[in-house]
């Protein structure tokens, strides 16, 4: 296919590299000629690197190199620009993220390129329908949302706008699939799929920080070691840039008319005013200067506890750790909470507050156990409980008591937000799981993750969180509730209605 890529910045050059490598001819244009020259040099260097690493042959790299055609202007007419008189079949736009700039580009292209040329926008936050609405022919435009870096990030969201003509989505889907990436069809909604799904983790992480449940290093450690995420949410925001994350949080929340489940935090505003963007400003949640540890901070050491102290465990979630002593009057009481707090358990079960602590059952078989303390917990009880839980080589993180503990809340939010995406028909359930694993790098898709814990248990967790906090953020979606009640997997699609 002959593809014109307009915008030769971070994304445009990645898209160009991907497309020439897949055998397409790419015309590359930008408002700044030097950006085109830079991008061409970049793609050439990437092709050379691929040859050096044995990932591609010399002949294939030379072919790809010859298929990259720099243009003087995005608006070059087909006959003048394309060197062999052929018009591009597709334009992929990756210019500035601004509605007016994108509309001006496409209306200019409408005047110079044949009516059959399909237009695709790589916008991450604008409505595809709104861009199309200002064209003479909105039917020719769809979203084609790549992720950075394009050659490595295999996912592409194909986003038909309200007016996109039949056939355009299919053409883009086939192009992506035939060129080695994974297309998912996504409805034209704020954040599309991946940026919407990603709100589950970061909004809940901020909520935990707002409530002082733990500091961000502890929250990151729990996300990594208990949930198995490659990066904790704060580490991730430092990498992405808090300005970018905060803007996506606001766009998605505004776009969904302040849906409680997507509620952002008040915390980013002052951090941004103070320049704490993350890695790019060398200070964010962590410091990245010379000699700074970044996210690999040393863990606080809690020493001096008695690993042999007797322990009693409430409920049946958890076997009591074997101790040399029978639990007597001074035994520690461990409460495996599920969507509830230790404080509520103390009140409901008449437990001795000063020696009762919570333990997150999600954390038990992971490298890190999470212990929750209340304002009534005694210091000796904390030290002893850490020593007991650390006895078989586990790391232990102590957090303040909250309904559901840290990992449960993060997971509940990830899964509930994903079921909201399914419920709104934004994407097919299987595509949601594929897109989140490829686009966000989670160890499992959120629906499969919820099923791994068990849909019914996820429902109990969300209902308990909702009941104890009264916060509508935790209201389980009807999608999740119904599947849990029916004993079906969360990935079960919507039933078809008779025509
Ligand atoms: P960038 O700033 O690196 O590159 C933008 C390029 O567009 C620049 O070279 C600029 O000169 C050029 N440009 C601006 N106005 C133009 C015009 N009217 N005509 C021709 N060229 C013009 O930006 P980027 O990060 O590559 O982002 C481009 C688009 O891709 C944006 O819509 C962005 O939201 C989207 N996007 C970015 C990412 C990302 O991670 N960077 C991911 C997905 C989507």
mmCIF file of C-alpha atoms in Angstrom, residues 72-364:
data_model
loop_
_atom_site.group_PDB
_atom_site.id
_atom_site.type_symbol
_atom_site.label_atom_id
_atom_site.label_comp_id
_atom_site.label_asym_id
_atom_site.label_seq_id
_atom_site.Cartn_x
_atom_site.Cartn_y
_atom_site.Cartn_z
ATOM 1 C CA UNK A 72 8.347 18.696 0.649
ATOM 2 C CA UNK A 73 4.810 19.373 1.809
ATOM 3 C CA UNK A 74 1.962 17.372 3.342
ATOM 4 C CA UNK A 75 -0.251 18.798 0.598
ATOM 5 C CA UNK A 76 1.798 17.652 -2.414
ATOM 6 C CA UNK A 77 -0.671 16.561 -5.037
ATOM 7 C CA UNK A 78 -0.372 12.927 -5.989
ATOM 8 C CA UNK A 79 0.959 13.528 -9.476
ATOM 9 C CA UNK A 80 3.657 15.969 -8.380
ATOM 10 C CA UNK A 81 4.718 14.341 -5.172
ATOM 11 C CA UNK A 82 4.636 10.662 -5.459
ATOM 12 C CA UNK A 83 7.492 10.478 -7.924
ATOM 13 C CA UNK A 84 5.774 7.811 -9.957
ATOM 14 C CA UNK A 85 2.438 9.606 -10.209
ATOM 15 C CA UNK A 86 0.598 7.291 -7.832
ATOM 16 C CA UNK A 87 -1.693 8.779 -5.209
ATOM 17 C CA UNK A 88 -1.533 7.461 -1.638
ATOM 18 C CA UNK A 89 -4.351 5.096 -0.721
ATOM 19 C CA UNK A 90 -4.115 6.145 2.917
ATOM 20 C CA UNK A 91 -2.962 9.183 4.906
ATOM 21 C CA UNK A 92 -2.007 8.630 8.552
ATOM 22 C CA UNK A 93 -1.863 11.875 10.474
ATOM 23 C CA UNK A 94 0.432 12.203 13.515
ATOM 24 C CA UNK A 95 0.669 15.996 13.914
ATOM 25 C CA UNK A 96 0.126 18.181 16.970
ATOM 26 C CA UNK A 97 -2.706 17.078 19.297
ATOM 27 C CA UNK A 98 -5.009 19.990 18.460
ATOM 28 C CA UNK A 99 -8.439 19.770 16.844
ATOM 29 C CA UNK A 100 -8.026 22.847 14.630
ATOM 30 C CA UNK A 101 -4.562 21.819 13.422
ATOM 31 C CA UNK A 102 -5.791 18.334 12.496
ATOM 32 C CA UNK A 103 -8.937 19.666 10.789
ATOM 33 C CA UNK A 104 -6.909 22.187 8.769
ATOM 34 C CA UNK A 105 -4.565 19.425 7.624
ATOM 35 C CA UNK A 106 -7.354 17.078 6.538
ATOM 36 C CA UNK A 107 -9.403 19.785 4.792
ATOM 37 C CA UNK A 108 -6.236 20.791 2.888
ATOM 38 C CA UNK A 109 -5.639 17.152 1.938
ATOM 39 C CA UNK A 110 -9.253 16.813 0.805
ATOM 40 C CA UNK A 111 -8.518 19.500 -1.776
ATOM 41 C CA UNK A 112 -5.394 17.819 -3.179
ATOM 42 C CA UNK A 113 -5.808 14.058 -2.900
ATOM 43 C CA UNK A 114 -8.315 11.826 -4.717
ATOM 44 C CA UNK A 115 -11.657 11.190 -3.017
ATOM 45 C CA UNK A 116 -10.768 7.503 -2.636
ATOM 46 C CA UNK A 117 -7.805 8.197 -0.306
ATOM 47 C CA UNK A 118 -8.693 7.078 3.222
ATOM 48 C CA UNK A 119 -7.732 9.350 6.138
ATOM 49 C CA UNK A 120 -6.622 8.070 9.540
ATOM 50 C CA UNK A 121 -5.835 10.110 12.646
ATOM 51 C CA UNK A 122 -3.456 8.985 15.378
ATOM 52 C CA UNK A 123 -5.112 11.267 17.944
ATOM 53 C CA UNK A 124 -5.027 9.946 21.508
ATOM 54 C CA UNK A 125 -7.589 12.222 23.098
ATOM 55 C CA UNK A 126 -9.696 13.981 20.458
ATOM 56 C CA UNK A 127 -12.981 12.662 19.162
ATOM 57 C CA UNK A 128 -12.579 11.089 15.704
ATOM 58 C CA UNK A 129 -16.180 12.092 14.981
ATOM 59 C CA UNK A 130 -15.454 15.757 15.803
ATOM 60 C CA UNK A 131 -12.459 15.822 13.451
ATOM 61 C CA UNK A 132 -14.513 14.151 10.703
ATOM 62 C CA UNK A 133 -17.502 16.447 11.190
ATOM 63 C CA UNK A 134 -15.542 19.360 9.741
ATOM 64 C CA UNK A 135 -14.509 17.531 6.550
ATOM 65 C CA UNK A 136 -16.475 17.576 3.296
ATOM 66 C CA UNK A 137 -16.536 13.784 3.498
ATOM 67 C CA UNK A 138 -16.493 12.555 7.117
ATOM 68 C CA UNK A 139 -17.031 9.003 5.859
ATOM 69 C CA UNK A 140 -13.390 8.660 4.730
ATOM 70 C CA UNK A 141 -11.868 9.228 8.215
ATOM 71 C CA UNK A 142 -11.234 6.838 11.125
ATOM 72 C CA UNK A 143 -8.905 6.738 14.103
ATOM 73 C CA UNK A 144 -5.762 4.610 13.961
ATOM 74 C CA UNK A 145 -4.255 4.869 17.409
ATOM 75 C CA UNK A 146 -0.698 3.570 17.706
ATOM 76 C CA UNK A 147 1.364 3.340 20.897
ATOM 77 C CA UNK A 148 4.896 4.517 21.499
ATOM 78 C CA UNK A 149 7.350 3.083 20.426
ATOM 79 C CA UNK A 150 5.321 1.971 17.407
ATOM 80 C CA UNK A 151 7.516 -0.899 16.133
ATOM 81 C CA UNK A 152 7.573 -2.537 19.594
ATOM 82 C CA UNK A 153 4.049 -1.815 20.796
ATOM 83 C CA UNK A 154 2.035 -4.358 18.846
ATOM 84 C CA UNK A 155 -1.391 -2.934 19.592
ATOM 85 C CA UNK A 156 -3.306 -0.538 17.324
ATOM 86 C CA UNK A 157 -6.780 0.761 18.171
ATOM 87 C CA UNK A 158 -8.955 1.152 15.067
ATOM 88 C CA UNK A 159 -11.609 3.744 15.872
ATOM 89 C CA UNK A 160 -14.504 4.331 13.495
ATOM 90 C CA UNK A 161 -16.209 7.690 14.009
ATOM 91 C CA UNK A 162 -19.975 8.053 13.893
ATOM 92 C CA UNK A 163 -19.880 8.824 10.149
ATOM 93 C CA UNK A 164 -17.040 6.517 9.072
ATOM 94 C CA UNK A 165 -18.016 4.696 5.890
ATOM 95 C CA UNK A 166 -18.391 0.915 5.791
ATOM 96 C CA UNK A 167 -15.170 -0.575 4.515
ATOM 97 C CA UNK A 168 -12.809 2.002 6.029
ATOM 98 C CA UNK A 169 -12.527 0.198 9.381
ATOM 99 C CA UNK A 170 -12.067 -3.123 7.591
ATOM 100 C CA UNK A 171 -9.313 -1.686 5.388
ATOM 101 C CA UNK A 172 -7.416 -0.316 8.391
ATOM 102 C CA UNK A 173 -7.907 -3.496 10.403
ATOM 103 C CA UNK A 174 -6.557 -5.614 7.556
ATOM 104 C CA UNK A 175 -3.598 -3.254 7.049
ATOM 105 C CA UNK A 176 -2.629 -3.466 10.723
ATOM 106 C CA UNK A 177 -3.043 -7.247 10.934
ATOM 107 C CA UNK A 178 -1.193 -7.876 7.649
ATOM 108 C CA UNK A 179 1.652 -5.663 8.850
ATOM 109 C CA UNK A 180 2.284 -7.664 12.006
ATOM 110 C CA UNK A 181 0.429 -5.652 14.654
ATOM 111 C CA UNK A 182 -2.775 -6.527 16.522
ATOM 112 C CA UNK A 183 -5.796 -4.388 15.641
ATOM 113 C CA UNK A 184 -8.703 -3.926 18.053
ATOM 114 C CA UNK A 185 -11.881 -2.128 17.050
ATOM 115 C CA UNK A 186 -12.838 0.492 19.604
ATOM 116 C CA UNK A 187 -15.818 2.841 19.792
ATOM 117 C CA UNK A 188 -15.062 6.564 19.497
ATOM 118 C CA UNK A 189 -15.202 7.347 23.220
ATOM 119 C CA UNK A 190 -12.893 9.316 25.552
ATOM 120 C CA UNK A 191 -9.546 7.566 25.991
ATOM 121 C CA UNK A 192 -10.644 4.892 23.482
ATOM 122 C CA UNK A 193 -9.819 1.552 25.127
ATOM 123 C CA UNK A 194 -6.332 1.420 26.620
ATOM 124 C CA UNK A 195 -6.237 4.933 28.075
ATOM 125 C CA UNK A 196 -9.688 4.333 29.574
ATOM 126 C CA UNK A 197 -8.732 0.928 31.012
ATOM 127 C CA UNK A 198 -5.546 2.405 32.474
ATOM 128 C CA UNK A 199 -7.581 4.780 34.697
ATOM 129 C CA UNK A 200 -8.493 1.888 37.007
ATOM 130 C CA UNK A 201 -4.975 1.559 38.389
ATOM 131 C CA UNK A 202 -3.875 5.183 38.589
ATOM 132 C CA UNK A 203 -7.049 6.729 39.994
ATOM 133 C CA UNK A 204 -7.182 4.092 42.735
ATOM 134 C CA UNK A 205 -3.471 4.502 43.462
ATOM 135 C CA UNK A 206 -4.061 8.219 43.993
ATOM 136 C CA UNK A 207 -7.112 7.472 46.156
ATOM 137 C CA UNK A 208 -4.903 5.286 48.399
ATOM 138 C CA UNK A 209 -2.350 8.080 48.607
ATOM 139 C CA UNK A 210 -5.032 10.691 49.365
ATOM 140 C CA UNK A 211 -6.227 8.532 52.264
ATOM 141 C CA UNK A 212 -2.638 8.096 53.551
ATOM 142 C CA UNK A 213 -2.965 4.311 53.453
ATOM 143 C CA UNK A 214 0.750 4.129 52.641
ATOM 144 C CA UNK A 215 3.462 6.126 50.901
ATOM 145 C CA UNK A 216 3.958 5.778 47.162
ATOM 146 C CA UNK A 217 7.062 3.519 47.449
ATOM 147 C CA UNK A 218 5.083 0.988 49.500
ATOM 148 C CA UNK A 219 2.111 1.184 47.137
ATOM 149 C CA UNK A 220 4.434 0.577 44.164
ATOM 150 C CA UNK A 221 6.063 -2.413 45.876
ATOM 151 C CA UNK A 222 2.669 -3.973 46.562
ATOM 152 C CA UNK A 223 1.537 -3.386 42.960
ATOM 153 C CA UNK A 224 4.677 -5.080 41.672
ATOM 154 C CA UNK A 225 5.034 -7.963 44.091
ATOM 155 C CA UNK A 226 1.424 -8.790 44.939
ATOM 156 C CA UNK A 227 -0.313 -7.946 41.655
ATOM 157 C CA UNK A 228 2.669 -8.819 39.449
ATOM 158 C CA UNK A 229 2.691 -5.510 37.569
ATOM 159 C CA UNK A 230 5.961 -4.693 35.842
ATOM 160 C CA UNK A 231 5.889 -1.214 37.380
ATOM 161 C CA UNK A 232 4.025 0.311 40.267
ATOM 162 C CA UNK A 233 1.559 3.088 39.392
ATOM 163 C CA UNK A 234 3.757 5.948 40.658
ATOM 164 C CA UNK A 235 6.858 4.622 38.954
ATOM 165 C CA UNK A 236 4.794 4.332 35.784
ATOM 166 C CA UNK A 237 3.523 7.906 36.067
ATOM 167 C CA UNK A 238 7.105 9.116 36.472
ATOM 168 C CA UNK A 239 7.948 7.351 33.224
ATOM 169 C CA UNK A 240 4.891 8.564 31.301
ATOM 170 C CA UNK A 241 5.037 12.064 32.746
ATOM 171 C CA UNK A 242 2.497 13.228 35.338
ATOM 172 C CA UNK A 243 1.333 15.972 32.938
ATOM 173 C CA UNK A 244 0.320 13.308 30.400
ATOM 174 C CA UNK A 245 -1.312 11.039 33.011
ATOM 175 C CA UNK A 246 -3.210 13.911 34.664
ATOM 176 C CA UNK A 247 -4.486 15.132 31.318
ATOM 177 C CA UNK A 248 -5.721 11.641 30.355
ATOM 178 C CA UNK A 249 -7.385 11.251 33.786
ATOM 179 C CA UNK A 250 -9.204 14.568 33.331
ATOM 180 C CA UNK A 251 -10.170 13.915 29.686
ATOM 181 C CA UNK A 252 -11.624 10.502 30.429
ATOM 182 C CA UNK A 253 -13.463 11.688 33.550
ATOM 183 C CA UNK A 254 -14.878 14.765 31.807
ATOM 184 C CA UNK A 255 -15.726 12.734 28.719
ATOM 185 C CA UNK A 256 -17.720 10.222 30.737
ATOM 186 C CA UNK A 257 -19.564 13.027 32.520
ATOM 187 C CA UNK A 258 -17.806 12.582 35.838
ATOM 188 C CA UNK A 259 -18.460 8.871 36.217
ATOM 189 C CA UNK A 260 -17.515 8.098 39.847
ATOM 190 C CA UNK A 261 -15.461 5.055 38.882
ATOM 191 C CA UNK A 262 -13.046 7.265 36.916
ATOM 192 C CA UNK A 263 -12.742 10.110 39.444
ATOM 193 C CA UNK A 264 -9.273 11.709 39.401
ATOM 194 C CA UNK A 265 -7.396 12.990 42.426
ATOM 195 C CA UNK A 266 -6.719 16.544 43.567
ATOM 196 C CA UNK A 267 -3.065 15.630 44.081
ATOM 197 C CA UNK A 268 -1.533 16.072 40.585
ATOM 198 C CA UNK A 269 -2.338 19.806 40.272
ATOM 199 C CA UNK A 270 0.151 21.037 42.882
ATOM 200 C CA UNK A 271 2.741 18.481 41.900
ATOM 201 C CA UNK A 272 2.591 19.754 38.335
ATOM 202 C CA UNK A 273 2.784 23.377 39.495
ATOM 203 C CA UNK A 274 5.963 22.399 41.341
ATOM 204 C CA UNK A 275 7.439 20.819 38.199
ATOM 205 C CA UNK A 276 7.299 17.247 39.517
ATOM 206 C CA UNK A 277 6.617 15.694 36.109
ATOM 207 C CA UNK A 278 8.699 12.572 36.614
ATOM 208 C CA UNK A 279 11.752 11.338 34.764
ATOM 209 C CA UNK A 280 11.664 14.124 32.195
ATOM 210 C CA UNK A 281 12.097 16.819 34.886
ATOM 211 C CA UNK A 282 14.293 14.456 36.966
ATOM 212 C CA UNK A 283 11.905 14.759 39.862
ATOM 213 C CA UNK A 284 8.550 13.174 40.269
ATOM 214 C CA UNK A 285 7.428 10.695 42.854
ATOM 215 C CA UNK A 286 11.069 9.600 42.837
ATOM 216 C CA UNK A 287 14.285 11.541 42.240
ATOM 217 C CA UNK A 288 16.292 10.745 39.102
ATOM 218 C CA UNK A 289 19.352 12.929 39.553
ATOM 219 C CA UNK A 290 22.951 11.770 39.642
ATOM 220 C CA UNK A 291 23.371 9.098 42.321
ATOM 221 C CA UNK A 292 19.642 8.978 43.107
ATOM 222 C CA UNK A 293 18.000 5.575 43.586
ATOM 223 C CA UNK A 294 14.856 6.373 41.566
ATOM 224 C CA UNK A 295 12.136 3.837 42.351
ATOM 225 C CA UNK A 296 14.676 1.337 43.757
ATOM 226 C CA UNK A 297 14.630 2.913 47.216
ATOM 227 C CA UNK A 298 15.767 0.764 50.135
ATOM 228 C CA UNK A 299 12.864 -0.688 52.096
ATOM 229 C CA UNK A 300 12.224 0.303 55.704
ATOM 230 C CA UNK A 301 13.483 -2.388 58.067
ATOM 231 C CA UNK A 302 11.190 -3.447 60.886
ATOM 232 C CA UNK A 303 13.308 -5.405 63.338
ATOM 233 C CA UNK A 304 13.111 -6.768 66.834
ATOM 234 C CA UNK A 305 9.827 -8.656 66.640
ATOM 235 C CA UNK A 306 9.216 -12.120 68.070
ATOM 236 C CA UNK A 307 8.778 -14.572 65.159
ATOM 237 C CA UNK A 308 7.524 -17.209 67.608
ATOM 238 C CA UNK A 309 4.662 -15.158 69.015
ATOM 239 C CA UNK A 310 1.405 -17.085 69.021
ATOM 240 C CA UNK A 311 -1.129 -16.081 66.395
ATOM 241 C CA UNK A 312 -4.841 -16.635 66.058
ATOM 242 C CA UNK A 313 -6.489 -16.191 62.678
ATOM 243 C CA UNK A 314 -10.125 -15.231 62.223
ATOM 244 C CA UNK A 315 -12.286 -16.800 59.514
ATOM 245 C CA UNK A 316 -11.288 -19.615 57.186
ATOM 246 C CA UNK A 317 -9.370 -17.695 54.498
ATOM 247 C CA UNK A 318 -6.044 -18.389 56.056
ATOM 248 C CA UNK A 319 -4.403 -21.124 58.098
ATOM 249 C CA UNK A 320 -2.765 -19.838 61.250
ATOM 250 C CA UNK A 321 1.005 -19.810 60.904
ATOM 251 C CA UNK A 322 2.428 -22.649 63.007
ATOM 252 C CA UNK A 323 3.938 -21.310 66.220
ATOM 253 C CA UNK A 324 5.545 -23.104 69.125
ATOM 254 C CA UNK A 325 2.941 -21.722 71.536
ATOM 255 C CA UNK A 326 -0.779 -22.300 71.734
ATOM 256 C CA UNK A 327 -2.609 -19.032 71.182
ATOM 257 C CA UNK A 328 -3.284 -17.642 74.639
ATOM 258 C CA UNK A 329 -4.555 -14.365 75.992
ATOM 259 C CA UNK A 330 -1.785 -12.345 74.414
ATOM 260 C CA UNK A 331 -1.877 -13.999 70.957
ATOM 261 C CA UNK A 332 -1.855 -11.735 67.934
ATOM 262 C CA UNK A 333 -5.085 -11.781 65.975
ATOM 263 C CA UNK A 334 -4.729 -11.746 62.192
ATOM 264 C CA UNK A 335 -7.805 -10.796 60.176
ATOM 265 C CA UNK A 336 -7.779 -11.743 56.489
ATOM 266 C CA UNK A 337 -9.930 -8.870 55.218
ATOM 267 C CA UNK A 338 -11.817 -9.007 51.902
ATOM 268 C CA UNK A 339 -13.219 -5.613 50.968
ATOM 269 C CA UNK A 340 -13.604 -4.761 54.657
ATOM 270 C CA UNK A 341 -11.403 -3.085 57.268
ATOM 271 C CA UNK A 342 -9.710 -4.408 60.386
ATOM 272 C CA UNK A 343 -11.528 -1.759 62.402
ATOM 273 C CA UNK A 344 -14.896 -3.128 61.289
ATOM 274 C CA UNK A 345 -13.794 -6.673 62.191
ATOM 275 C CA UNK A 346 -12.691 -5.518 65.660
ATOM 276 C CA UNK A 347 -16.070 -3.893 66.232
ATOM 277 C CA UNK A 348 -18.163 -6.724 64.801
ATOM 278 C CA UNK A 349 -16.275 -9.639 66.361
ATOM 279 C CA UNK A 350 -15.192 -8.002 69.634
ATOM 280 C CA UNK A 351 -11.474 -8.563 68.864
ATOM 281 C CA UNK A 352 -8.673 -7.126 71.052
ATOM 282 C CA UNK A 353 -7.893 -3.931 69.124
ATOM 283 C CA UNK A 354 -4.301 -3.448 70.331
ATOM 284 C CA UNK A 355 -3.143 -6.835 69.024
ATOM 285 C CA UNK A 356 -5.404 -7.267 65.984
ATOM 286 C CA UNK A 357 -3.948 -6.696 62.523
ATOM 287 C CA UNK A 358 -5.173 -7.276 58.980
ATOM 288 C CA UNK A 359 -3.542 -9.422 56.348
ATOM 289 C CA UNK A 360 -4.418 -9.249 52.662
ATOM 290 C CA UNK A 361 -5.254 -12.791 51.484
ATOM 291 C CA UNK A 362 -4.293 -11.747 47.927
ATOM 292 C CA UNK A 363 -0.748 -11.260 49.195
ATOM 293 C CA UNK A 364 -0.305 -14.586 50.976
#
